[in-house]
């Protein structure tokens, strides 16, 4: 007699078997039918035996029911639960149960102490605390991550290299309280939020550590991506012989002849361009609030009267600057042309206090430009190598802000300042409030992966692969109440919760740009009225109109570049038209009451009834990234 190998049914199969058997026993007819379709595991000899009796069949069914116990059901249910649906508190509890490390460090601790604490505790971040009146180090004042420590070390190395000093010990003695993320900028999660919510939040904001804040205002702990990955894995999953054989043995160690793969074919053209500097042609345009006059500001067309909408840019409370200066590169001490540009949006509510909203914003942008021009012409009167140095956008903004306060100019405004690095192909910027930057780029969806593909339009119907490559983060105190730089005539106490911030609180980041990119910096007058996708559509029409791209053919454009034809001169002449078209579109949609503007949609999301556009001042700066300077007379080829 031979036996068929027994196959252990899965949990789902057991449940199906149970349901079928219960249905089979419901009537005599079905019971007889069950004998011929029994789910028992027979040997070859079983088919020669007499059919089982009803009592035998019931006994076997009861035995099978015992195979699926309540404990089995609970285990299977736990396995089926998706990790993204698990409350983050469970992840935190599992982490603390495995190993408890108090993730705190004193505010007055040194960088050296912080590095030792991170390594010994195996932590990615720590809450910075200071002593309370009772002497306990529990009052949270900020957050410090391992990434912050690396930035501190990198900055210290640069400073010492520029001063030709070999003593790096001073960097380790710096106090972490001067470099931590202040508590006002710390992003946190709630214990009841799921892993999926927290993971998405961390990915969107580029956060490495997420403090979990209870309803009582206590930080219960810090969660990292590693903690989420470890949740649900047992000790045997991560260690032991079986784990080694399954996870390590066949994938550990690289051979001595291992080498890096060549870049993908579609990247060759871009990499060749990386060796050459890039340039930007900049155009700008501004329009005032449509119902604004020299004496008043109307809330509607009825208030404005029969006059045409305002067009005089001198009435605008927005301000901007664009300047190109010759400053020293911090890496090789070579003087280079550096382009800075920025926008500021004066807060109109100052008008009700008898203060001109435009004075603060206009003076802020003027001082930004003055600081850069002064740095460009500064003499090297000291031996520390710090003359004519490239200044970060945040430092430009902070110095300008201090000057405006020193002049006792009352008011406030949002602000965004950017620096274009032509050598490293980077855009550095600092943004405070609801102005911002977007970067448009042609990305070939055939090779860029599904995440960058246009999912709404069929591939056969698409004429371009122009995508939004980057959108800057805005900062709001509440809906339609952005963070801002401001001055009331006296400093506010630190205990006051205010929308007034400093340049240190701005969102500061750097992004890599490519030849052909279109950088758009604007005040909220644009973004509140024109969808991002519509902005991209207008930019594409501008490109196609002047031949910068034809029929969405990226390969043909790169071939034209290789032949030395950048159309730089044409770009410098026409880039202002794109800024003007965007301003005009914002004005048109702001007066359209039949559509839901981005502002109206966000208002409704915040339980505020609003329809149509949002009339406002609008200022747009467009920077077109090109491969040659507009002063290069060799770039006058055919389109």
Coordinates of C-alpha atoms in Angstrom, one line a residue:
X1 CA 0.0 0.0 0.0
X2 CA 1.3 3.4 -1.0
X3 CA 0.4 6.6 0.7
X4 CA -0.1 10.1 -0.8
X5 CA 2.0 12.7 1.0
X6 CA -0.2 14.7 3.4
X7 CA -0.5 18.4 2.7
X8 CA -1.3 20.6 5.7
X9 CA -4.1 22.9 4.8
X10 CA -3.7 26.6 5.4
X11 CA -6.0 28.6 7.7
X12 CA -8.2 29.8 4.8
X13 CA -8.5 26.2 3.5
X14 CA -9.5 25.0 6.9
X15 CA -12.3 27.6 7.1
X16 CA -13.5 26.7 3.6
X17 CA -13.5 23.0 4.6
X18 CA -15.5 23.7 7.7
X19 CA -18.1 25.7 5.8
X20 CA -18.5 23.0 3.1
X21 CA -18.9 20.3 5.7
X22 CA -21.5 22.2 7.6
X23 CA -23.5 22.8 4.4
X24 CA -23.1 19.0 3.6
X25 CA -24.7 18.0 6.9
X26 CA -27.7 20.3 6.6
X27 CA -29.9 17.8 4.7
X28 CA -29.7 14.0 4.1
X29 CA -29.3 14.6 0.3
X30 CA -26.3 16.8 0.9
X31 CA -25.0 14.3 3.5
X32 CA -25.0 11.5 0.9
X33 CA -23.3 13.8 -1.5
X34 CA -20.7 14.6 1.0
X35 CA -19.5 10.9 1.0
X36 CA -18.5 11.1 -2.6
X37 CA -16.8 14.5 -2.2
X38 CA -15.3 14.1 1.2
X39 CA -12.4 16.4 2.0
X40 CA -10.6 13.7 4.1
X41 CA -7.2 12.5 3.0
X42 CA -7.6 8.9 1.8
X43 CA -4.9 6.3 1.1
X44 CA -5.3 4.2 -2.0
X45 CA -6.9 1.4 0.1
X46 CA -9.5 3.8 1.5
X47 CA -11.5 3.8 -1.7
X48 CA -12.0 0.0 -1.4
X49 CA -13.6 0.2 2.0
X50 CA -17.3 0.6 2.8
X51 CA -18.7 4.1 2.8
X52 CA -18.3 5.7 6.2
X53 CA -21.4 6.0 8.4
X54 CA -22.9 9.3 9.5
X55 CA -21.6 9.0 13.0
X56 CA -18.0 8.4 11.7
X57 CA -18.3 11.4 9.4
X58 CA -19.5 13.7 12.3
X59 CA -16.6 12.5 14.5
X60 CA -14.1 13.3 11.8
X61 CA -15.6 16.7 11.3
X62 CA -15.3 17.4 15.0
X63 CA -11.7 16.4 14.9
X64 CA -11.0 18.7 12.1
X65 CA -12.7 21.6 13.9
X66 CA -10.2 21.1 16.7
X67 CA -7.5 21.8 14.2
X68 CA -8.7 25.4 13.9
X69 CA -8.6 26.6 17.5
X70 CA -9.3 30.2 18.6
X71 CA -5.6 30.6 19.2
X72 CA -4.9 29.7 15.6
X73 CA -7.5 32.2 14.4
X74 CA -5.9 34.9 16.5
X75 CA -2.4 34.1 15.2
X76 CA -3.6 34.2 11.6
X77 CA -5.5 37.4 12.2
X78 CA -2.4 39.1 13.7
X79 CA -0.4 38.0 10.7
X80 CA -2.9 39.3 8.2
X81 CA -3.0 42.8 9.9
X82 CA -1.0 45.2 7.7
X83 CA 1.9 46.9 9.3
X84 CA 0.6 50.3 8.0
X85 CA -2.5 49.8 10.1
X86 CA -0.7 49.3 13.4
X87 CA -0.9 52.2 15.9
X88 CA 2.5 53.8 16.3
X89 CA 2.2 53.4 20.1
X90 CA 2.5 49.6 19.6
X91 CA 5.8 50.1 17.7
X92 CA 7.1 52.4 20.5
X93 CA 6.0 49.9 23.2
X94 CA 7.8 47.0 21.4
X95 CA 10.9 49.1 21.0
X96 CA 11.0 50.0 24.8
X97 CA 10.2 46.4 25.8
X98 CA 13.3 45.2 23.9
X99 CA 15.6 47.9 25.1
X100 CA 15.0 51.1 27.1
X101 CA 17.3 54.0 26.3
X102 CA 16.4 57.5 27.5
X103 CA 16.6 59.5 24.3
X104 CA 17.5 62.9 25.9
X105 CA 20.6 65.1 26.2
X106 CA 21.3 68.3 28.0
X107 CA 21.1 71.6 26.2
X108 CA 24.6 72.6 27.4
X109 CA 26.2 69.3 26.3
X110 CA 29.0 69.4 23.8
X111 CA 29.1 67.9 20.3
X112 CA 31.6 65.3 21.6
X113 CA 29.2 64.2 24.3
X114 CA 26.3 64.1 21.8
X115 CA 28.3 61.8 19.5
X116 CA 29.2 59.5 22.3
X117 CA 25.6 59.4 23.5
X118 CA 24.3 58.6 20.0
X119 CA 26.8 55.8 19.4
X120 CA 26.4 54.2 22.9
X121 CA 22.6 54.3 22.8
X122 CA 22.3 53.2 19.2
X123 CA 20.1 56.2 18.6
X124 CA 19.3 58.3 15.5
X125 CA 18.1 61.3 17.5
X126 CA 17.6 62.8 20.9
X127 CA 15.3 65.3 22.6
X128 CA 17.3 68.2 24.0
X129 CA 16.2 69.1 27.5
X130 CA 17.2 71.6 30.2
X131 CA 16.8 71.6 34.0
X132 CA 13.6 72.9 35.5
X133 CA 13.3 74.7 38.8
X134 CA 13.1 71.5 40.7
X135 CA 16.4 70.4 39.1
X136 CA 15.0 67.7 36.7
X137 CA 16.3 67.6 33.1
X138 CA 12.9 67.0 31.6
X139 CA 11.7 70.2 29.9
X140 CA 12.1 69.7 26.2
X141 CA 13.6 72.6 24.2
X142 CA 14.5 71.0 20.9
X143 CA 15.6 68.0 18.8
X144 CA 19.1 66.8 17.7
X145 CA 19.7 64.1 15.2
X146 CA 22.8 62.3 14.0
X147 CA 22.4 64.1 10.7
X148 CA 22.6 67.4 12.6
X149 CA 25.9 66.2 14.2
X150 CA 27.3 65.5 10.8
X151 CA 26.4 68.9 9.6
X152 CA 28.1 70.5 12.6
X153 CA 31.3 68.5 11.9
X154 CA 31.2 69.4 8.2
X155 CA 30.7 73.1 8.9
X156 CA 33.6 73.0 11.4
X157 CA 35.9 71.3 8.9
X158 CA 35.2 73.9 6.3
X159 CA 35.9 76.8 8.7
X160 CA 39.2 75.3 9.8
X161 CA 40.2 74.6 6.2
X162 CA 39.5 78.2 5.2
X163 CA 41.5 79.5 8.1
X164 CA 44.3 76.9 7.5
X165 CA 44.0 75.5 11.0
X166 CA 44.7 71.9 11.9
X167 CA 43.0 72.0 15.3
X168 CA 39.6 70.4 14.8
X169 CA 39.0 69.9 18.6
X170 CA 37.2 73.2 18.8
X171 CA 34.3 71.7 16.8
X172 CA 33.8 69.0 19.3
X173 CA 33.6 71.5 22.1
X174 CA 30.7 73.4 20.6
X175 CA 27.4 73.4 22.6
X176 CA 24.6 71.5 20.9
X177 CA 22.0 74.0 22.0
X178 CA 23.2 76.4 19.3
X179 CA 22.6 73.8 16.5
X180 CA 19.5 71.9 17.6
X181 CA 16.1 72.1 15.9
X182 CA 14.1 74.4 18.2
X183 CA 11.0 73.0 19.7
X184 CA 8.9 75.4 17.6
X185 CA 10.0 73.6 14.5
X186 CA 9.8 70.0 15.7
X187 CA 7.4 67.8 13.8
X188 CA 5.7 65.2 15.9
X189 CA 3.2 62.3 15.7
X190 CA 0.4 61.1 18.0
X191 CA 0.3 57.7 19.7
X192 CA -3.0 56.7 18.0
X193 CA -1.8 57.5 14.5
X194 CA -0.8 54.5 12.4
X195 CA 2.5 53.4 11.1
X196 CA 1.3 54.2 7.6
X197 CA 0.5 57.8 8.5
X198 CA 3.8 58.4 10.4
X199 CA 5.8 56.7 7.6
X200 CA 4.2 58.9 5.0
X201 CA 4.8 62.0 7.1
X202 CA 8.4 61.2 7.6
X203 CA 8.9 60.5 3.8
X204 CA 7.2 63.7 2.7
X205 CA 9.1 66.0 5.1
X206 CA 12.5 64.2 5.1
X207 CA 12.3 63.5 8.8
X208 CA 14.6 60.9 10.3
X209 CA 13.2 60.8 13.8
X210 CA 9.6 61.4 14.8
X211 CA 8.8 62.2 18.4
X212 CA 5.5 60.8 19.6
X213 CA 3.6 63.3 21.7
X214 CA 0.8 62.3 24.1
X215 CA -2.3 64.3 24.8
X216 CA -0.8 65.3 28.1
X217 CA 2.1 67.0 26.2
X218 CA 4.8 64.4 27.0
X219 CA 7.2 63.0 24.5
X220 CA 6.7 59.2 24.9
X221 CA 9.7 58.4 22.7
X222 CA 11.2 58.7 19.3
X223 CA 10.3 56.5 16.3
X224 CA 12.6 55.9 13.3
X225 CA 12.1 54.0 10.1
X226 CA 14.2 51.2 11.6
X227 CA 11.8 50.8 14.5
X228 CA 8.9 50.4 12.1
X229 CA 10.8 47.8 10.1
X230 CA 11.8 45.9 13.2
X231 CA 8.2 45.7 14.5
X232 CA 6.7 42.3 14.2
X233 CA 10.1 40.6 13.7
X234 CA 11.0 38.1 16.4
X235 CA 14.4 37.3 17.7
X236 CA 14.5 34.1 15.6
X237 CA 13.6 36.2 12.5
X238 CA 16.8 38.3 13.0
X239 CA 19.1 35.7 14.5
X240 CA 20.0 32.0 14.6
X241 CA 21.0 29.4 12.1
X242 CA 17.9 29.5 10.0
X243 CA 18.0 33.3 9.7
X244 CA 21.6 33.2 8.6
X245 CA 21.0 30.6 5.9
X246 CA 17.9 32.3 4.6
X247 CA 19.1 35.9 4.8
X248 CA 22.8 36.1 4.9
X249 CA 24.7 33.1 3.7
X250 CA 24.0 33.5 0.0
X251 CA 24.3 37.3 -0.1
X252 CA 27.2 38.3 2.1
X253 CA 30.6 39.4 0.9
X254 CA 31.6 41.0 -2.4
X255 CA 34.3 39.5 -4.7
X256 CA 37.6 41.3 -5.2
X257 CA 36.7 42.2 -8.8
X258 CA 33.4 43.9 -7.9
X259 CA 32.9 47.2 -9.7
X260 CA 30.3 49.9 -10.0
X261 CA 27.8 49.8 -13.0
X262 CA 28.0 52.4 -15.6
X263 CA 25.3 55.1 -15.5
X264 CA 22.1 54.3 -17.5
X265 CA 22.2 55.2 -21.2
X266 CA 19.6 57.9 -20.8
X267 CA 21.8 59.6 -18.2
X268 CA 24.9 60.0 -20.5
X269 CA 23.8 63.3 -22.0
X270 CA 23.0 64.8 -18.6
X271 CA 26.3 63.6 -17.1
X272 CA 28.2 65.2 -20.0
X273 CA 26.5 68.5 -19.2
X274 CA 27.3 68.2 -15.5
X275 CA 30.9 69.0 -16.3
X276 CA 30.0 72.5 -17.6
X277 CA 28.7 75.4 -15.6
X278 CA 25.1 76.4 -16.0
X279 CA 23.5 79.9 -16.2
X280 CA 20.1 81.4 -15.6
X281 CA 18.2 83.9 -17.6
X282 CA 15.7 85.7 -15.3
X283 CA 12.5 87.6 -16.0
X284 CA 10.0 89.1 -13.5
X285 CA 6.6 90.6 -13.5
X286 CA 4.2 92.0 -10.9
X287 CA 0.7 93.2 -10.6
X288 CA -1.1 94.9 -7.7
X289 CA -4.3 93.9 -6.1
X290 CA -7.0 94.5 -8.8
X291 CA -9.1 96.8 -6.5
X292 CA -6.2 98.8 -5.1
X293 CA -5.7 102.5 -5.5
X294 CA -3.3 105.0 -4.0
X295 CA -5.9 105.9 -1.3
X296 CA -7.8 102.7 -0.7
X297 CA -8.2 98.9 -1.1
X298 CA -11.6 97.6 -2.1
X299 CA -12.9 94.2 -1.1
X300 CA -14.9 93.8 -4.4
X301 CA -15.4 95.3 -7.8
X302 CA -18.4 97.3 -6.3
X303 CA -16.0 98.9 -3.8
X304 CA -13.5 99.7 -6.6
X305 CA -16.2 101.4 -8.8
X306 CA -16.4 101.7 -12.5
X307 CA -12.6 102.0 -12.9
X308 CA -10.5 99.4 -14.6
X309 CA -8.6 96.9 -12.4
X310 CA -5.3 98.4 -11.1
X311 CA -2.2 97.7 -13.2
X312 CA 0.4 100.0 -11.5
X313 CA 3.1 97.9 -9.9
X314 CA 4.0 100.8 -7.6
X315 CA 0.8 100.0 -5.7
X316 CA 1.9 96.5 -5.0
X317 CA 2.8 95.5 -1.4
X318 CA 4.9 92.7 -2.9
X319 CA 8.6 93.4 -3.5
X320 CA 11.5 91.6 -5.2
X321 CA 15.2 91.8 -6.0
X322 CA 17.5 90.1 -8.5
X323 CA 21.2 90.7 -8.4
X324 CA 24.4 89.0 -9.8
X325 CA 27.5 89.5 -7.7
X326 CA 31.1 88.3 -7.8
X327 CA 31.9 86.4 -4.7
X328 CA 34.5 83.9 -3.5
X329 CA 33.7 80.2 -3.6
X330 CA 34.3 78.6 -0.2
X331 CA 35.8 75.4 -1.6
X332 CA 38.5 76.7 -4.0
X333 CA 38.6 80.4 -3.0
X334 CA 37.9 81.3 -6.7
X335 CA 35.8 84.4 -7.5
X336 CA 32.6 83.4 -9.3
X337 CA 29.4 85.1 -10.5
X338 CA 26.6 84.2 -8.2
X339 CA 22.9 85.0 -8.8
X340 CA 20.6 85.9 -6.0
X341 CA 16.9 86.6 -6.2
X342 CA 14.0 86.9 -3.8
X343 CA 10.4 88.0 -3.2
X344 CA 8.5 89.4 -0.1
X345 CA 4.8 89.8 0.4
X346 CA 3.8 92.7 2.8
X347 CA 1.0 91.8 5.2
X348 CA -2.0 93.9 4.4
X349 CA -3.6 93.9 7.8
X350 CA -1.2 96.6 9.0
X351 CA -3.3 99.0 7.0
X352 CA -5.9 99.1 9.7
X353 CA -3.3 100.4 12.1
X354 CA -2.3 103.2 9.9
X355 CA 0.9 101.5 8.7
X356 CA 1.8 101.1 5.0
X357 CA 2.1 97.3 4.4
X358 CA 4.5 97.8 1.5
X359 CA 7.2 99.7 3.4
X360 CA 8.5 96.7 5.4
X361 CA 8.5 94.3 2.4
X362 CA 10.1 96.8 0.0
X363 CA 12.8 97.8 2.5
X364 CA 13.6 94.1 3.3
X365 CA 14.3 93.3 -0.3
X366 CA 16.3 96.5 -0.7
X367 CA 18.5 95.5 2.2
X368 CA 19.0 92.0 0.9
X369 CA 20.4 93.5 -2.3
X370 CA 22.5 96.0 -0.4
X371 CA 24.1 93.3 1.7
X372 CA 25.2 91.4 -1.3
X373 CA 26.6 94.4 -3.2
X374 CA 28.5 95.4 -0.1
X375 CA 29.9 91.9 0.2
X376 CA 31.0 92.0 -3.4
X377 CA 33.0 95.2 -2.9
X378 CA 34.4 94.5 0.5
X379 CA 38.1 94.7 0.9
X380 CA 40.2 91.9 2.3
X381 CA 41.3 93.8 5.5
X382 CA 41.6 90.7 7.6
X383 CA 43.7 87.6 7.3
X384 CA 40.9 85.1 8.1
X385 CA 40.0 84.5 4.4
X386 CA 36.3 85.6 5.0
X387 CA 36.1 88.5 2.6
X388 CA 33.7 88.5 -0.3
X389 CA 32.4 85.1 0.7
X390 CA 29.3 83.6 -0.7
X391 CA 26.5 84.3 1.8
X392 CA 23.7 81.7 2.4
X393 CA 20.1 82.9 1.6
X394 CA 19.2 82.5 5.3
X395 CA 22.1 84.8 6.4
X396 CA 21.1 87.3 3.7
X397 CA 17.6 87.3 5.0
X398 CA 18.5 87.5 8.7
X399 CA 21.0 90.4 8.1
X400 CA 18.4 92.3 6.1
X401 CA 15.8 91.7 8.8
X402 CA 18.1 93.1 11.5
X403 CA 18.7 96.2 9.4
X404 CA 15.0 96.8 8.9
X405 CA 14.4 96.5 12.6
X406 CA 17.3 98.9 13.3
X407 CA 15.6 101.4 11.1
X408 CA 12.4 100.9 13.2
X409 CA 10.2 100.1 10.2
X410 CA 6.9 98.8 11.5
X411 CA 5.3 96.0 9.5
X412 CA 5.8 92.4 8.5
X413 CA 6.0 90.2 5.4
X414 CA 6.7 86.7 4.1
X415 CA 10.0 86.3 2.3
X416 CA 11.8 83.9 0.0
X417 CA 15.5 84.3 -1.0
X418 CA 17.4 82.0 -3.4
X419 CA 21.0 81.5 -4.5
X420 CA 21.8 79.8 -7.9
X421 CA 25.1 77.9 -7.8
X422 CA 26.2 77.7 -11.5
X423 CA 29.2 75.5 -10.8
X424 CA 27.5 72.8 -8.7
X425 CA 24.1 73.1 -10.5
X426 CA 22.3 73.7 -7.2
X427 CA 19.6 76.1 -6.0
X428 CA 19.8 77.1 -2.4
X429 CA 16.9 78.9 -0.8
X430 CA 15.2 79.9 2.4
X431 CA 11.5 80.4 2.6
X432 CA 9.4 81.8 5.4
X433 CA 5.6 82.0 4.9
X434 CA 3.4 81.2 1.9
X435 CA 5.6 82.4 -0.9
X436 CA 7.5 79.7 -2.6
X437 CA 9.4 78.0 -5.4
X438 CA 8.6 75.3 -7.9
X439 CA 10.9 73.6 -10.4
X440 CA 9.6 72.3 -13.7
X441 CA 11.6 69.7 -15.6
X442 CA 11.2 67.5 -18.7
X443 CA 11.4 63.9 -17.4
X444 CA 11.1 61.0 -19.9
X445 CA 8.5 58.7 -18.4
X446 CA 9.7 55.8 -20.5
X447 CA 12.9 55.7 -18.4
X448 CA 12.1 57.6 -15.2
X449 CA 10.0 55.0 -13.5
X450 CA 6.3 54.8 -12.6
X451 CA 6.4 57.3 -9.8
X452 CA 7.3 60.2 -12.2
X453 CA 4.7 59.2 -14.9
X454 CA 1.7 61.1 -15.8
X455 CA -1.1 58.8 -14.7
X456 CA -4.1 60.9 -15.8
X457 CA -3.3 61.3 -19.6
X458 CA -2.8 58.1 -21.8
X459 CA 0.7 57.8 -23.2
X460 CA -0.5 58.0 -26.7
X461 CA -2.3 61.4 -26.0
X462 CA 0.6 63.0 -24.2
X463 CA 2.7 65.6 -26.1
X464 CA 5.2 66.3 -23.4
X465 CA 6.9 65.0 -20.3
X466 CA 7.2 68.3 -18.4
X467 CA 6.8 67.5 -14.7
X468 CA 6.8 69.4 -11.4
X469 CA 10.2 68.2 -10.0
X470 CA 10.0 70.2 -6.8
X471 CA 7.6 72.3 -4.7
X472 CA 8.9 74.2 -1.7
X473 CA 7.3 73.8 1.7
X474 CA 5.1 76.7 3.0
X475 CA 4.8 77.6 6.7
X476 CA 1.5 78.7 8.2
X477 CA 0.5 79.7 11.7
X478 CA -3.1 78.9 10.6
X479 CA -5.2 79.0 7.4
X480 CA -4.4 82.2 5.5
X481 CA -2.1 83.3 8.3
X482 CA 1.5 82.6 7.2
X483 CA 4.7 82.9 9.3
X484 CA 6.4 86.2 8.7
X485 CA 9.3 88.5 9.5
X486 CA 7.9 91.4 11.5
X487 CA 8.6 94.3 13.8
X488 CA 6.1 96.1 16.1
X489 CA 8.6 98.5 17.6
X490 CA 9.6 96.2 20.4
X491 CA 10.7 92.6 20.8
X492 CA 8.1 90.0 21.6
X493 CA 8.6 87.8 24.7
X494 CA 9.5 84.2 24.0
X495 CA 6.4 83.0 25.8
X496 CA 4.1 84.7 23.3
X497 CA 2.8 82.4 20.6
X498 CA 3.1 84.5 17.4
X499 CA 3.3 84.2 13.7
X500 CA 6.5 86.4 13.8
X501 CA 9.6 84.4 13.2
X502 CA 13.2 84.9 12.3
X503 CA 15.2 83.8 9.3
X504 CA 16.5 80.9 11.4
X505 CA 13.0 79.5 11.4
X506 CA 12.7 79.5 7.6
X507 CA 12.5 76.4 5.5
X508 CA 16.1 76.2 4.2
X509 CA 17.1 73.6 1.6
X510 CA 19.0 72.9 -1.6
X511 CA 18.0 71.2 -4.8
X512 CA 19.8 70.0 -7.8
X513 CA 18.9 71.6 -11.1
X514 CA 19.5 70.6 -14.7
X515 CA 19.8 72.4 -17.9
X516 CA 16.4 73.3 -19.3
X517 CA 14.7 73.5 -15.9
X518 CA 12.3 76.3 -15.3
X519 CA 12.5 77.8 -11.8
X520 CA 9.4 79.8 -10.7
X521 CA 9.5 81.9 -7.5
X522 CA 6.3 83.7 -6.6
X523 CA 4.2 85.2 -3.9
X524 CA 0.9 83.6 -2.9
X525 CA -1.0 85.7 -5.4
X526 CA 0.1 83.1 -8.0
X527 CA -0.2 79.9 -6.0
X528 CA -3.6 80.8 -4.4
X529 CA -5.2 81.2 -7.9
X530 CA -3.4 78.9 -10.4
X531 CA -3.0 75.2 -10.0
X532 CA 0.5 73.8 -10.1
X533 CA -0.4 71.7 -13.2
X534 CA -1.8 74.8 -14.9
X535 CA 1.5 76.6 -14.2
X536 CA 3.3 73.7 -15.9
X537 CA 0.9 73.9 -18.9
X538 CA 1.6 77.6 -19.3
X539 CA 5.3 77.1 -19.1
X540 CA 5.1 74.3 -21.7
X541 CA 3.2 76.6 -24.1
X542 CA 5.9 79.2 -23.7
X543 CA 8.6 76.7 -24.4
X544 CA 6.9 75.4 -27.5
X545 CA 6.1 78.9 -28.8
X546 CA 9.7 79.9 -28.9
X547 CA 11.2 76.5 -29.9
X548 CA 13.0 75.5 -26.7
X549 CA 11.2 72.2 -27.0
X550 CA 9.4 70.8 -30.1
X551 CA 6.7 68.2 -29.7
X552 CA 8.0 67.1 -26.3
X553 CA 11.1 65.6 -28.0
X554 CA 13.7 65.6 -25.3
X555 CA 16.3 63.8 -27.4
X556 CA 16.1 66.4 -30.1
X557 CA 16.7 69.1 -27.6
X558 CA 19.7 67.4 -26.2
X559 CA 21.1 66.9 -29.7
X560 CA 20.7 70.6 -30.3
X561 CA 22.6 71.3 -27.1
X562 CA 25.4 69.0 -28.2
X563 CA 25.7 71.0 -31.4
X564 CA 26.3 74.2 -29.3
X565 CA 22.9 75.8 -29.8
X566 CA 21.5 76.8 -26.4
X567 CA 19.1 79.5 -27.6
X568 CA 20.4 81.4 -24.6
X569 CA 20.0 84.9 -26.2
X570 CA 16.4 84.1 -27.2
X571 CA 15.7 82.8 -23.6
X572 CA 17.1 86.0 -22.1
X573 CA 14.8 88.1 -24.3
X574 CA 11.6 86.0 -23.8
X575 CA 11.8 84.7 -20.2
X576 CA 10.0 87.8 -18.9
X577 CA 7.0 86.9 -21.1
X578 CA 6.5 83.7 -19.1
X579 CA 6.5 85.7 -15.8
X580 CA 4.0 88.1 -17.3
X581 CA 1.7 85.3 -18.6
X582 CA 1.7 83.7 -15.2
X583 CA 0.8 87.0 -13.5
X584 CA -2.0 87.7 -16.0
X585 CA -3.4 84.2 -15.5
X586 CA -3.4 84.7 -11.7
X587 CA -5.2 88.0 -12.2
X588 CA -7.8 86.4 -14.5
X589 CA -8.6 83.5 -12.2
X590 CA -8.6 85.7 -9.1
X591 CA -11.6 87.5 -10.6
X592 CA -13.5 84.4 -11.7
X593 CA -16.2 83.5 -9.3
X594 CA -17.3 80.4 -11.2
X595 CA -14.3 78.2 -10.3
X596 CA -12.8 76.9 -7.1
X597 CA -9.3 78.2 -6.9
X598 CA -6.6 76.4 -4.9
X599 CA -7.3 79.0 -2.1
X600 CA -11.0 78.2 -2.2
X601 CA -10.4 74.5 -2.0
X602 CA -8.1 74.9 1.0
X603 CA -10.6 77.2 2.7
X604 CA -13.3 74.6 2.4
X605 CA -10.9 72.0 3.8
X606 CA -10.7 74.2 6.8
X607 CA -14.5 74.7 7.1
X608 CA -14.4 78.2 5.6
X609 CA -16.9 79.0 2.9
X610 CA -15.2 80.5 -0.1
X611 CA -15.7 80.3 -3.8
X612 CA -13.9 81.7 -6.8
X613 CA -10.4 83.2 -6.8
X614 CA -8.4 85.2 -4.3
X615 CA -7.7 88.8 -5.5
X616 CA -4.2 89.8 -4.3
X617 CA -0.9 91.3 -5.3
X618 CA 1.1 88.9 -7.5
X619 CA 4.9 88.9 -8.2
X620 CA 6.5 86.2 -10.3
X621 CA 10.3 85.6 -11.0
X622 CA 11.1 83.0 -13.6
X623 CA 14.6 81.6 -14.0
X624 CA 15.4 79.6 -17.1
X625 CA 18.4 77.3 -16.7
X626 CA 20.6 77.4 -19.8
X627 CA 24.0 76.1 -20.9
X628 CA 25.6 79.4 -22.0
X629 CA 25.7 83.0 -20.7
X630 CA 23.5 85.5 -22.4
X631 CA 26.7 87.5 -23.0
X632 CA 28.2 84.7 -25.1
X633 CA 27.9 86.0 -28.7
X634 CA 28.7 82.5 -30.1
X635 CA 25.3 81.3 -29.0
X636 CA 23.2 82.8 -31.9
X637 CA 22.5 79.7 -33.8
X638 CA 19.2 78.7 -35.5
X639 CA 16.4 77.3 -33.5

